[in-house]
Amino acid sequence: MADLSRRALLRGAGATGVTGALAAVTGCGVPPAYVRAADRAGPDRSARDPRLTFANWPLYIDVDDHDKQRRPTLEAFERRSGISVTYTEEINDNDEFFGKIGPALMNHQSTGRDLIVMSDWMCARLVRLGWVQEMDRAAQPHVARYLDPQLRTPHFDPGRGHSVPWQSGITGIAYNRRKLGREIKHTSDLWQDALRGRVTLLSGLDESFAMLMQGDGVDITRWTAEDFHRMTDRIRRLVSRGHIRRFTGNDYIKDLDSGDVLAAQAYSGDVIQLQADNPDIEFVVPQEGAELWAESLLIPNLAAHKRTAERLIDYYYEPAVAAELAAWVNYVCPVPAAREVLASSRDKERAALAEDPLIFPDDAMRKRLAIARDITSTERTEFAKEWNGIVGL
């Protein structure tokens, strides 16, 4: 597994960055950004041109143990289909990539990519702008059958017509149980005096706010501005008292491992990797709940190989293929049926993954997971300014 936190790469500015990038492609004299459904599709060359361009994040697909340039599941798709896939790891930041493809989409031009993976808060922006195409679910029987029911109806894309999760995960609490000397069960446990100066929170607004609201008893599927301000008031007071050590990206991993920090807001996939080296680290979904998130596959407007992109998406929803991917990336698998594939493995370590609730959440954990409604474009400027003022960005 990679040493770098893959999820931490997703921390785009999530605030002024999106607004700035959008402004850059919606300047004076440029037509409105929204693209009507009738104008999103271009001539599809899938039948006569067996190629596909797939843009993804680094460290987000299985690789061969002996040759890191080889990607076994992708190569198996190429052999089976006869389709040549150009796979690029060019997405390092949501806002940065938005700025890269935005001008083309804004001006009704092809991005040169058939398939991209974005964090769901950025998917929300692209769906609302009409910059991604609706998929033909009839051509995706495995998606229709195997997609995790809990991921089917995000606020921004009910029914997942425009997006399909690539991988999913949980934002919860990681802590060093041996050094802390007790369990953490509630978000409020982070605010106890014994943890003063030994707690970190995530710095990204989109990554952090939902779990903190849930700690106040908020239903994050329908949170309000009042809920947001109540949460930020609490965090501001904790910062002023020196209770929160700092706000972090993926560097909370190092802090936890060294013992400088005893508890941190964290991503589930990171903790699986950290536990391999430090079994004292535990991950908890607070009793009040935690956020279930996803990064999702999208087909940009005017993609030249839409049907081929739909075919590749459906391939990754075959349980055996999803199991291969899950065994490597260690995030929440969006195909629950992959659990049985891993459980039947003769390899003990591989079979053990089927019992890991951070890859396949059990029923008790799922009851505490929710997908937050996204921050609207109207809310974002105000809320990001308030949050960034607390974080120090």
mmCIF file of C-alpha atoms in Angstrom:
data_model
loop_
_atom_site.group_PDB
_atom_site.id
_atom_site.type_symbol
_atom_site.label_atom_id
_atom_site.label_comp_id
_atom_site.label_asym_id
_atom_site.label_seq_id
_atom_site.Cartn_x
_atom_site.Cartn_y
_atom_site.Cartn_z
ATOM 1 C CA MET A 1 0.000 0.000 0.000
ATOM 2 C CA ALA A 2 1.115 3.545 -0.670
ATOM 3 C CA ASP A 3 2.536 5.563 2.214
ATOM 4 C CA LEU A 4 0.775 8.740 1.128
ATOM 5 C CA SER A 5 -2.851 9.156 2.153
ATOM 6 C CA ARG A 6 -4.842 8.846 -1.064
ATOM 7 C CA ARG A 7 -7.896 10.486 0.397
ATOM 8 C CA ALA A 8 -5.910 13.535 1.481
ATOM 9 C CA LEU A 9 -5.225 14.281 -2.160
ATOM 10 C CA LEU A 10 -8.912 15.112 -2.462
ATOM 11 C CA ARG A 11 -8.650 18.206 -0.306
ATOM 12 C CA GLY A 12 -9.201 20.837 -2.949
ATOM 13 C CA ALA A 13 -9.783 24.342 -1.668
ATOM 14 C CA GLY A 14 -13.449 23.383 -1.661
ATOM 15 C CA ALA A 15 -14.223 26.961 -0.907
ATOM 16 C CA THR A 16 -13.047 29.950 -2.881
ATOM 17 C CA GLY A 17 -11.187 27.657 -5.292
ATOM 18 C CA VAL A 18 -14.314 26.355 -6.966
ATOM 19 C CA THR A 19 -15.846 29.794 -7.085
ATOM 20 C CA GLY A 20 -12.674 31.241 -8.552
ATOM 21 C CA ALA A 21 -12.324 28.502 -11.123
ATOM 22 C CA LEU A 22 -15.932 28.907 -12.168
ATOM 23 C CA ALA A 23 -15.535 32.649 -12.422
ATOM 24 C CA ALA A 24 -12.565 32.109 -14.706
ATOM 25 C CA VAL A 25 -14.755 30.313 -17.231
ATOM 26 C CA THR A 26 -17.880 32.441 -16.818
ATOM 27 C CA GLY A 27 -16.353 35.863 -17.352
ATOM 28 C CA CYS A 28 -17.872 38.904 -18.948
ATOM 29 C CA GLY A 29 -19.168 38.312 -22.446
ATOM 30 C CA VAL A 30 -19.201 34.509 -22.135
ATOM 31 C CA PRO A 31 -22.545 32.663 -22.514
ATOM 32 C CA PRO A 32 -24.172 31.201 -19.390
ATOM 33 C CA ALA A 33 -22.354 28.172 -18.009
ATOM 34 C CA TYR A 34 -25.289 25.752 -17.869
ATOM 35 C CA VAL A 35 -25.484 23.244 -20.728
ATOM 36 C CA ARG A 36 -28.878 21.837 -21.676
ATOM 37 C CA ALA A 37 -29.306 18.069 -21.773
ATOM 38 C CA ALA A 38 -29.853 18.146 -25.534
ATOM 39 C CA ASP A 39 -26.424 19.721 -26.056
ATOM 40 C CA ARG A 40 -24.306 17.383 -23.930
ATOM 41 C CA ALA A 41 -23.763 14.395 -26.214
ATOM 42 C CA GLY A 42 -21.481 14.310 -29.228
ATOM 43 C CA PRO A 43 -20.963 11.726 -31.961
ATOM 44 C CA ASP A 44 -20.051 8.463 -30.212
ATOM 45 C CA ARG A 45 -17.107 6.691 -31.826
ATOM 46 C CA SER A 46 -17.180 3.643 -29.551
ATOM 47 C CA ALA A 47 -18.206 1.150 -32.219
ATOM 48 C CA ARG A 48 -15.471 2.041 -34.720
ATOM 49 C CA ASP A 49 -12.752 3.336 -32.405
ATOM 50 C CA PRO A 50 -12.014 0.896 -29.529
ATOM 51 C CA ARG A 51 -10.279 3.363 -27.241
ATOM 52 C CA LEU A 52 -10.969 5.140 -23.957
ATOM 53 C CA THR A 53 -9.292 7.914 -21.979
ATOM 54 C CA PHE A 54 -9.749 7.563 -18.216
ATOM 55 C CA ALA A 55 -8.517 10.278 -15.806
ATOM 56 C CA ASN A 56 -8.194 9.305 -12.150
ATOM 57 C CA TRP A 57 -6.384 10.209 -8.927
ATOM 58 C CA PRO A 58 -2.954 8.768 -8.039
ATOM 59 C CA LEU A 59 -2.874 5.577 -5.952
ATOM 60 C CA TYR A 60 -6.485 4.744 -6.754
ATOM 61 C CA ILE A 61 -6.338 1.541 -8.774
ATOM 62 C CA ASP A 62 -4.759 -1.857 -8.228
ATOM 63 C CA VAL A 63 -1.185 -2.303 -9.439
ATOM 64 C CA ASP A 64 1.009 -5.349 -9.916
ATOM 65 C CA ASP A 65 3.206 -6.158 -6.894
ATOM 66 C CA HIS A 66 6.237 -6.581 -9.132
ATOM 67 C CA ASP A 67 5.590 -3.893 -11.731
ATOM 68 C CA LYS A 68 3.888 -0.706 -10.552
ATOM 69 C CA GLN A 69 3.202 0.342 -14.139
ATOM 70 C CA ARG A 70 0.820 -2.586 -14.617
ATOM 71 C CA ARG A 71 -2.806 -2.379 -13.518
ATOM 72 C CA PRO A 72 -4.239 -5.915 -13.451
ATOM 73 C CA THR A 73 -7.973 -5.178 -13.497
ATOM 74 C CA LEU A 74 -7.624 -2.596 -16.247
ATOM 75 C CA GLU A 75 -5.447 -4.902 -18.340
ATOM 76 C CA ALA A 76 -7.994 -7.691 -17.910
ATOM 77 C CA PHE A 77 -10.687 -5.364 -19.280
ATOM 78 C CA GLU A 78 -8.511 -4.558 -22.288
ATOM 79 C CA ARG A 79 -7.924 -8.239 -23.036
ATOM 80 C CA ARG A 80 -11.587 -9.109 -22.694
ATOM 81 C CA SER A 81 -12.982 -6.176 -24.664
ATOM 82 C CA GLY A 82 -10.268 -5.395 -27.174
ATOM 83 C CA ILE A 83 -10.473 -1.781 -26.023
ATOM 84 C CA SER A 84 -7.280 0.188 -25.407
ATOM 85 C CA VAL A 85 -7.471 2.328 -22.257
ATOM 86 C CA THR A 86 -5.295 5.396 -21.774
ATOM 87 C CA TYR A 87 -5.200 5.721 -17.990
ATOM 88 C CA THR A 88 -3.847 8.955 -16.527
ATOM 89 C CA GLU A 89 -3.271 9.880 -12.887
ATOM 90 C CA GLU A 90 -3.706 13.571 -13.565
ATOM 91 C CA ILE A 91 -6.243 14.527 -10.888
ATOM 92 C CA ASN A 92 -4.474 15.842 -7.811
ATOM 93 C CA ASP A 93 -7.014 18.391 -6.627
ATOM 94 C CA ASN A 94 -10.716 18.862 -7.346
ATOM 95 C CA ASP A 95 -10.461 22.599 -7.985
ATOM 96 C CA GLU A 96 -7.315 22.324 -10.051
ATOM 97 C CA PHE A 97 -8.863 19.719 -12.344
ATOM 98 C CA PHE A 98 -12.083 21.723 -12.542
ATOM 99 C CA GLY A 99 -9.999 24.630 -13.782
ATOM 100 C CA LYS A 100 -8.348 22.362 -16.342
ATOM 101 C CA ILE A 101 -11.524 20.981 -17.929
ATOM 102 C CA GLY A 102 -13.877 23.865 -17.170
ATOM 103 C CA PRO A 103 -13.062 26.139 -20.119
ATOM 104 C CA ALA A 104 -13.731 23.350 -22.628
ATOM 105 C CA LEU A 105 -16.998 22.316 -21.002
ATOM 106 C CA MET A 106 -18.093 25.915 -20.635
ATOM 107 C CA ASN A 107 -17.529 26.507 -24.342
ATOM 108 C CA HIS A 108 -19.205 23.275 -25.488
ATOM 109 C CA GLN A 109 -15.933 21.589 -26.396
ATOM 110 C CA SER A 110 -14.589 18.121 -25.670
ATOM 111 C CA THR A 111 -12.230 17.732 -22.698
ATOM 112 C CA GLY A 112 -10.403 14.879 -24.451
ATOM 113 C CA ARG A 113 -11.416 12.563 -21.614
ATOM 114 C CA ASP A 114 -14.144 9.935 -21.638
ATOM 115 C CA LEU A 115 -14.207 9.187 -17.926
ATOM 116 C CA ILE A 116 -13.168 11.139 -14.831
ATOM 117 C CA VAL A 117 -13.374 10.597 -11.049
ATOM 118 C CA MET A 118 -14.358 13.476 -8.772
ATOM 119 C CA SER A 119 -15.281 13.901 -5.115
ATOM 120 C CA ASP A 120 -19.039 13.999 -4.728
ATOM 121 C CA TRP A 121 -19.084 17.665 -3.694
ATOM 122 C CA MET A 122 -17.427 18.469 -7.020
ATOM 123 C CA CYS A 123 -19.721 16.030 -8.825
ATOM 124 C CA ALA A 124 -22.581 18.138 -7.461
ATOM 125 C CA ARG A 125 -21.138 21.215 -9.148
ATOM 126 C CA LEU A 126 -20.634 19.455 -12.485
ATOM 127 C CA VAL A 127 -24.101 17.885 -12.459
ATOM 128 C CA ARG A 128 -25.759 21.214 -11.672
ATOM 129 C CA LEU A 129 -23.881 22.919 -14.477
ATOM 130 C CA GLY A 130 -25.010 20.226 -16.919
ATOM 131 C CA TRP A 131 -21.401 19.407 -17.746
ATOM 132 C CA VAL A 132 -21.700 15.617 -17.479
ATOM 133 C CA GLN A 133 -23.887 13.191 -19.379
ATOM 134 C CA GLU A 134 -26.630 10.932 -18.111
ATOM 135 C CA MET A 135 -25.651 7.281 -18.318
ATOM 136 C CA ASP A 136 -27.622 4.516 -19.959
ATOM 137 C CA ARG A 137 -28.264 2.238 -17.013
ATOM 138 C CA ALA A 138 -29.706 -0.413 -19.340
ATOM 139 C CA ALA A 139 -26.140 -0.811 -20.603
ATOM 140 C CA GLN A 140 -24.876 -1.207 -17.027
ATOM 141 C CA PRO A 141 -26.614 -4.256 -15.540
ATOM 142 C CA HIS A 142 -23.949 -4.784 -12.865
ATOM 143 C CA VAL A 143 -24.253 -1.196 -11.631
ATOM 144 C CA ALA A 144 -28.025 -1.536 -11.522
ATOM 145 C CA ARG A 145 -27.789 -4.789 -9.592
ATOM 146 C CA TYR A 146 -24.797 -4.343 -7.287
ATOM 147 C CA LEU A 147 -24.443 -0.651 -6.391
ATOM 148 C CA ASP A 148 -24.619 -0.237 -2.617
ATOM 149 C CA PRO A 149 -28.190 0.912 -1.804
ATOM 150 C CA GLN A 150 -26.827 3.433 0.698
ATOM 151 C CA LEU A 151 -24.971 5.216 -2.117
ATOM 152 C CA ARG A 152 -27.795 5.300 -4.663
ATOM 153 C CA THR A 153 -29.499 8.590 -3.834
ATOM 154 C CA PRO A 154 -27.112 11.453 -3.085
ATOM 155 C CA HIS A 155 -28.753 14.839 -2.786
ATOM 156 C CA PHE A 156 -27.120 16.147 -5.967
ATOM 157 C CA ASP A 157 -27.934 13.149 -8.195
ATOM 158 C CA PRO A 158 -30.962 11.116 -7.074
ATOM 159 C CA GLY A 159 -30.809 7.675 -8.635
ATOM 160 C CA ARG A 160 -27.179 8.198 -9.624
ATOM 161 C CA GLY A 161 -28.089 8.829 -13.255
ATOM 162 C CA HIS A 162 -25.028 11.012 -13.866
ATOM 163 C CA SER A 163 -22.516 9.512 -11.432
ATOM 164 C CA VAL A 164 -21.399 6.095 -10.210
ATOM 165 C CA PRO A 165 -19.179 5.678 -7.116
ATOM 166 C CA TRP A 166 -15.649 4.511 -7.834
ATOM 167 C CA GLN A 167 -14.844 4.028 -4.158
ATOM 168 C CA SER A 168 -16.382 5.206 -0.920
ATOM 169 C CA GLY A 169 -15.262 5.883 2.618
ATOM 170 C CA ILE A 170 -16.091 7.204 6.067
ATOM 171 C CA THR A 171 -14.954 10.330 7.880
ATOM 172 C CA GLY A 172 -14.794 9.380 11.555
ATOM 173 C CA ILE A 173 -12.358 9.433 14.478
ATOM 174 C CA ALA A 174 -9.003 7.683 14.725
ATOM 175 C CA TYR A 175 -7.319 7.453 18.113
ATOM 176 C CA ASN A 176 -4.494 5.763 19.981
ATOM 177 C CA ARG A 177 -6.324 3.597 22.473
ATOM 178 C CA ARG A 178 -3.261 2.458 24.386
ATOM 179 C CA LYS A 179 -1.957 5.970 25.003
ATOM 180 C CA LEU A 180 -5.394 7.424 25.648
ATOM 181 C CA GLY A 181 -6.268 4.578 28.010
ATOM 182 C CA ARG A 182 -9.954 4.432 27.139
ATOM 183 C CA GLU A 183 -12.415 4.185 24.283
ATOM 184 C CA ILE A 184 -13.840 7.013 22.243
ATOM 185 C CA LYS A 185 -17.491 6.482 21.387
ATOM 186 C CA HIS A 186 -18.896 9.959 20.835
ATOM 187 C CA THR A 187 -17.792 13.068 18.972
ATOM 188 C CA SER A 188 -18.147 14.938 22.264
ATOM 189 C CA ASP A 189 -15.408 12.709 23.737
ATOM 190 C CA LEU A 190 -12.967 14.753 21.662
ATOM 191 C CA TRP A 191 -13.759 17.839 23.728
ATOM 192 C CA GLN A 192 -12.910 16.364 27.138
ATOM 193 C CA ASP A 193 -10.147 18.089 29.118
ATOM 194 C CA ALA A 194 -7.846 15.067 28.928
ATOM 195 C CA LEU A 195 -7.514 15.651 25.181
ATOM 196 C CA ARG A 196 -6.768 19.362 25.305
ATOM 197 C CA GLY A 197 -4.088 20.136 22.746
ATOM 198 C CA ARG A 198 -4.012 16.534 21.538
ATOM 199 C CA VAL A 199 -6.863 16.639 18.978
ATOM 200 C CA THR A 200 -6.752 17.501 15.273
ATOM 201 C CA LEU A 201 -9.565 18.154 12.812
ATOM 202 C CA LEU A 202 -9.523 18.105 9.024
ATOM 203 C CA SER A 203 -8.953 21.486 7.441
ATOM 204 C CA GLY A 204 -11.149 21.024 4.361
ATOM 205 C CA LEU A 205 -14.681 22.325 4.770
ATOM 206 C CA ASP A 206 -16.297 19.583 2.704
ATOM 207 C CA GLU A 207 -14.346 16.869 4.531
ATOM 208 C CA SER A 208 -14.912 18.099 8.069
ATOM 209 C CA PHE A 209 -18.279 19.733 8.600
ATOM 210 C CA ALA A 210 -20.676 16.774 8.426
ATOM 211 C CA MET A 211 -19.288 14.678 11.301
ATOM 212 C CA LEU A 212 -18.976 17.773 13.495
ATOM 213 C CA MET A 213 -22.627 18.609 12.872
ATOM 214 C CA GLN A 214 -23.651 15.031 13.589
ATOM 215 C CA GLY A 215 -21.946 15.384 16.955
ATOM 216 C CA ASP A 216 -24.522 18.082 17.691
ATOM 217 C CA GLY A 217 -27.359 15.740 16.748
ATOM 218 C CA VAL A 218 -27.959 17.202 13.289
ATOM 219 C CA ASP A 219 -29.490 15.178 10.474
ATOM 220 C CA ILE A 220 -26.883 15.958 7.819
ATOM 221 C CA THR A 221 -29.162 14.943 4.967
ATOM 222 C CA ARG A 222 -31.103 18.148 5.664
ATOM 223 C CA TRP A 223 -28.824 20.442 7.640
ATOM 224 C CA THR A 224 -29.470 24.182 7.756
ATOM 225 C CA ALA A 225 -27.420 27.362 7.984
ATOM 226 C CA GLU A 226 -28.322 27.551 11.677
ATOM 227 C CA ASP A 227 -26.834 24.076 12.178
ATOM 228 C CA PHE A 228 -23.654 25.156 10.408
ATOM 229 C CA HIS A 229 -23.189 28.315 12.463
ATOM 230 C CA ARG A 230 -23.855 26.480 15.719
ATOM 231 C CA MET A 231 -21.138 23.992 14.807
ATOM 232 C CA THR A 232 -18.624 26.683 13.843
ATOM 233 C CA ASP A 233 -19.302 28.605 17.051
ATOM 234 C CA ARG A 234 -18.354 25.497 19.017
ATOM 235 C CA ILE A 235 -15.169 24.909 17.000
ATOM 236 C CA ARG A 236 -14.171 28.560 17.284
ATOM 237 C CA ARG A 237 -14.421 28.375 21.090
ATOM 238 C CA LEU A 238 -12.369 25.159 21.151
ATOM 239 C CA VAL A 239 -9.677 26.782 19.027
ATOM 240 C CA SER A 240 -9.524 29.855 21.270
ATOM 241 C CA ARG A 241 -9.025 27.615 24.328
ATOM 242 C CA GLY A 242 -6.197 25.724 22.670
ATOM 243 C CA HIS A 243 -8.133 22.476 22.732
ATOM 244 C CA ILE A 244 -7.667 21.737 19.030
ATOM 245 C CA ARG A 245 -3.985 21.279 18.278
ATOM 246 C CA ARG A 246 -4.338 22.116 14.602
ATOM 247 C CA PHE A 247 -6.231 21.465 11.379
ATOM 248 C CA THR A 248 -4.635 18.952 9.057
ATOM 249 C CA GLY A 249 -4.432 17.250 5.735
ATOM 250 C CA ASN A 250 -3.055 13.736 5.655
ATOM 251 C CA ASP A 251 -0.340 14.658 8.155
ATOM 252 C CA TYR A 252 -2.607 13.553 11.001
ATOM 253 C CA ILE A 253 -1.307 10.063 10.207
ATOM 254 C CA LYS A 254 2.196 11.002 11.338
ATOM 255 C CA ASP A 255 0.862 12.786 14.431
ATOM 256 C CA LEU A 256 -1.171 9.767 15.504
ATOM 257 C CA ASP A 257 1.625 7.348 14.859
ATOM 258 C CA SER A 258 4.127 9.386 16.894
ATOM 259 C CA GLY A 259 1.698 9.938 19.771
ATOM 260 C CA ASP A 260 1.830 13.738 19.487
ATOM 261 C CA VAL A 261 -1.898 13.552 18.837
ATOM 262 C CA LEU A 262 -4.192 11.119 20.636
ATOM 263 C CA ALA A 263 -7.322 11.570 18.525
ATOM 264 C CA ALA A 264 -7.969 12.927 15.054
ATOM 265 C CA GLN A 265 -10.751 13.366 12.567
ATOM 266 C CA ALA A 266 -9.729 10.807 9.968
ATOM 267 C CA TYR A 267 -10.576 8.833 6.850
ATOM 268 C CA SER A 268 -11.328 5.135 7.149
ATOM 269 C CA GLY A 269 -9.003 4.019 4.360
ATOM 270 C CA ASP A 270 -6.026 5.791 5.900
ATOM 271 C CA VAL A 271 -6.552 4.036 9.202
ATOM 272 C CA ILE A 272 -6.577 0.572 7.666
ATOM 273 C CA GLN A 273 -3.118 1.274 6.312
ATOM 274 C CA LEU A 274 -1.932 2.847 9.574
ATOM 275 C CA GLN A 275 -3.136 -0.103 11.661
ATOM 276 C CA ALA A 276 -0.854 -2.426 9.733
ATOM 277 C CA ASP A 277 2.110 -0.657 11.366
ATOM 278 C CA ASN A 278 0.490 0.462 14.614
ATOM 279 C CA PRO A 279 -2.216 -1.850 15.990
ATOM 280 C CA ASP A 280 -2.936 0.600 18.836
ATOM 281 C CA ILE A 281 -4.703 2.906 16.369
ATOM 282 C CA GLU A 282 -8.452 2.424 16.225
ATOM 283 C CA PHE A 283 -11.138 3.959 14.060
ATOM 284 C CA VAL A 284 -14.615 4.683 15.344
ATOM 285 C CA VAL A 285 -17.857 5.806 13.808
ATOM 286 C CA PRO A 286 -19.286 7.982 16.603
ATOM 287 C CA GLN A 287 -22.594 6.957 18.115
ATOM 288 C CA GLU A 288 -24.119 10.165 16.750
ATOM 289 C CA GLY A 289 -23.012 9.217 13.260
ATOM 290 C CA ALA A 290 -20.381 9.871 10.617
ATOM 291 C CA GLU A 291 -20.356 10.833 6.971
ATOM 292 C CA LEU A 292 -20.341 8.265 4.186
ATOM 293 C CA TRP A 293 -18.780 9.813 1.103
ATOM 294 C CA ALA A 294 -17.732 8.739 -2.356
ATOM 295 C CA GLU A 295 -15.622 9.714 -5.303
ATOM 296 C CA SER A 296 -17.574 9.050 -8.426
ATOM 297 C CA LEU A 297 -17.137 8.258 -12.096
ATOM 298 C CA LEU A 298 -18.517 10.831 -14.533
ATOM 299 C CA ILE A 299 -18.716 11.018 -18.320
ATOM 300 C CA PRO A 300 -17.993 14.612 -19.437
ATOM 301 C CA ASN A 301 -20.012 16.286 -22.140
ATOM 302 C CA LEU A 302 -18.995 15.474 -25.714
ATOM 303 C CA ALA A 303 -16.977 12.443 -24.627
ATOM 304 C CA ALA A 304 -16.050 10.594 -27.801
ATOM 305 C CA HIS A 305 -16.516 7.111 -26.334
ATOM 306 C CA LYS A 306 -19.545 7.312 -24.061
ATOM 307 C CA ARG A 307 -20.762 3.745 -24.590
ATOM 308 C CA THR A 308 -17.271 2.414 -23.962
ATOM 309 C CA ALA A 309 -17.043 4.464 -20.753
ATOM 310 C CA GLU A 310 -20.354 3.009 -19.596
ATOM 311 C CA ARG A 311 -18.999 -0.450 -20.356
ATOM 312 C CA LEU A 312 -15.856 0.101 -18.286
ATOM 313 C CA ILE A 313 -17.894 1.436 -15.356
ATOM 314 C CA ASP A 314 -20.093 -1.639 -15.465
ATOM 315 C CA TYR A 315 -17.032 -3.911 -15.580
ATOM 316 C CA TYR A 316 -15.823 -2.508 -12.261
ATOM 317 C CA TYR A 317 -19.188 -3.388 -10.736
ATOM 318 C CA GLU A 318 -18.725 -7.080 -11.383
ATOM 319 C CA PRO A 319 -18.216 -8.428 -7.842
ATOM 320 C CA ALA A 320 -14.977 -10.261 -8.677
ATOM 321 C CA VAL A 321 -13.455 -7.133 -10.219
ATOM 322 C CA ALA A 322 -14.708 -4.913 -7.391
ATOM 323 C CA ALA A 323 -13.102 -7.326 -4.930
ATOM 324 C CA GLU A 324 -9.722 -6.995 -6.657
ATOM 325 C CA LEU A 325 -9.912 -3.229 -6.493
ATOM 326 C CA ALA A 326 -11.095 -3.175 -2.868
ATOM 327 C CA ALA A 327 -8.284 -5.483 -1.779
ATOM 328 C CA TRP A 328 -5.776 -2.954 -3.030
ATOM 329 C CA VAL A 329 -7.246 0.452 -2.175
ATOM 330 C CA ASN A 330 -8.845 -0.546 1.176
ATOM 331 C CA TYR A 331 -11.678 1.980 1.097
ATOM 332 C CA VAL A 332 -15.376 1.206 1.486
ATOM 333 C CA CYS A 333 -16.303 -0.963 -1.475
ATOM 334 C CA PRO A 334 -19.412 0.319 -3.308
ATOM 335 C CA VAL A 335 -20.189 -3.277 -4.333
ATOM 336 C CA PRO A 336 -21.244 -5.170 -1.186
ATOM 337 C CA ALA A 337 -21.364 -8.445 -3.169
ATOM 338 C CA ALA A 338 -17.563 -8.269 -3.467
ATOM 339 C CA ARG A 339 -17.421 -9.281 0.188
ATOM 340 C CA GLU A 340 -18.351 -12.880 -0.634
ATOM 341 C CA VAL A 341 -15.628 -13.026 -3.276
ATOM 342 C CA LEU A 342 -12.963 -11.990 -0.776
ATOM 343 C CA ALA A 343 -14.354 -14.241 1.961
ATOM 344 C CA SER A 344 -13.911 -17.285 -0.286
ATOM 345 C CA SER A 345 -10.230 -16.535 -0.937
ATOM 346 C CA ARG A 346 -7.670 -19.152 0.122
ATOM 347 C CA ASP A 347 -5.352 -16.319 1.106
ATOM 348 C CA LYS A 348 -6.020 -15.641 4.807
ATOM 349 C CA GLU A 349 -5.090 -11.959 4.685
ATOM 350 C CA ARG A 350 -7.292 -11.421 1.682
ATOM 351 C CA ALA A 351 -10.198 -13.323 3.232
ATOM 352 C CA ALA A 352 -9.847 -11.231 6.396
ATOM 353 C CA LEU A 353 -10.672 -8.096 4.405
ATOM 354 C CA ALA A 354 -14.214 -9.406 4.031
ATOM 355 C CA GLU A 355 -14.666 -9.013 7.786
ATOM 356 C CA ASP A 356 -13.267 -5.498 7.986
ATOM 357 C CA PRO A 357 -16.152 -3.072 8.636
ATOM 358 C CA LEU A 358 -14.106 -0.232 7.168
ATOM 359 C CA ILE A 359 -14.292 -1.960 3.783
ATOM 360 C CA PHE A 360 -17.678 -3.649 4.208
ATOM 361 C CA PRO A 361 -19.583 -1.805 6.963
ATOM 362 C CA ASP A 362 -21.794 -4.067 9.043
ATOM 363 C CA ASP A 363 -25.447 -3.293 9.737
ATOM 364 C CA ALA A 364 -24.740 -1.656 13.090
ATOM 365 C CA MET A 365 -22.229 0.725 11.528
ATOM 366 C CA ARG A 366 -24.419 1.481 8.530
ATOM 367 C CA LYS A 367 -27.189 2.729 10.800
ATOM 368 C CA ARG A 368 -24.829 5.501 11.910
ATOM 369 C CA LEU A 369 -23.699 6.510 8.411
ATOM 370 C CA ALA A 370 -25.305 9.199 6.291
ATOM 371 C CA ILE A 371 -24.541 11.125 3.117
ATOM 372 C CA ALA A 372 -24.581 14.854 3.773
ATOM 373 C CA ARG A 373 -26.537 17.144 1.545
ATOM 374 C CA ASP A 374 -24.041 19.155 -0.413
ATOM 375 C CA ILE A 375 -23.213 22.807 0.139
ATOM 376 C CA THR A 376 -24.990 24.873 -2.481
ATOM 377 C CA SER A 377 -23.172 27.445 -4.583
ATOM 378 C CA THR A 378 -25.049 30.202 -2.752
ATOM 379 C CA GLU A 379 -23.971 28.892 0.649
ATOM 380 C CA ARG A 380 -20.404 28.076 -0.266
ATOM 381 C CA THR A 381 -18.878 31.537 -0.374
ATOM 382 C CA GLU A 382 -20.235 32.521 3.051
ATOM 383 C CA PHE A 383 -19.602 29.192 4.765
ATOM 384 C CA ALA A 384 -16.116 28.763 3.329
ATOM 385 C CA LYS A 385 -15.114 32.245 4.479
ATOM 386 C CA GLU A 386 -16.305 31.457 8.000
ATOM 387 C CA TRP A 387 -14.632 28.037 8.126
ATOM 388 C CA ASN A 388 -11.370 29.197 6.612
ATOM 389 C CA GLY A 389 -11.232 32.019 9.128
ATOM 390 C CA ILE A 390 -11.324 29.437 11.935
ATOM 391 C CA VAL A 391 -8.857 27.077 10.275
ATOM 392 C CA GLY A 392 -6.471 29.877 9.342
ATOM 393 C CA LEU A 393 -6.523 29.398 5.585
#
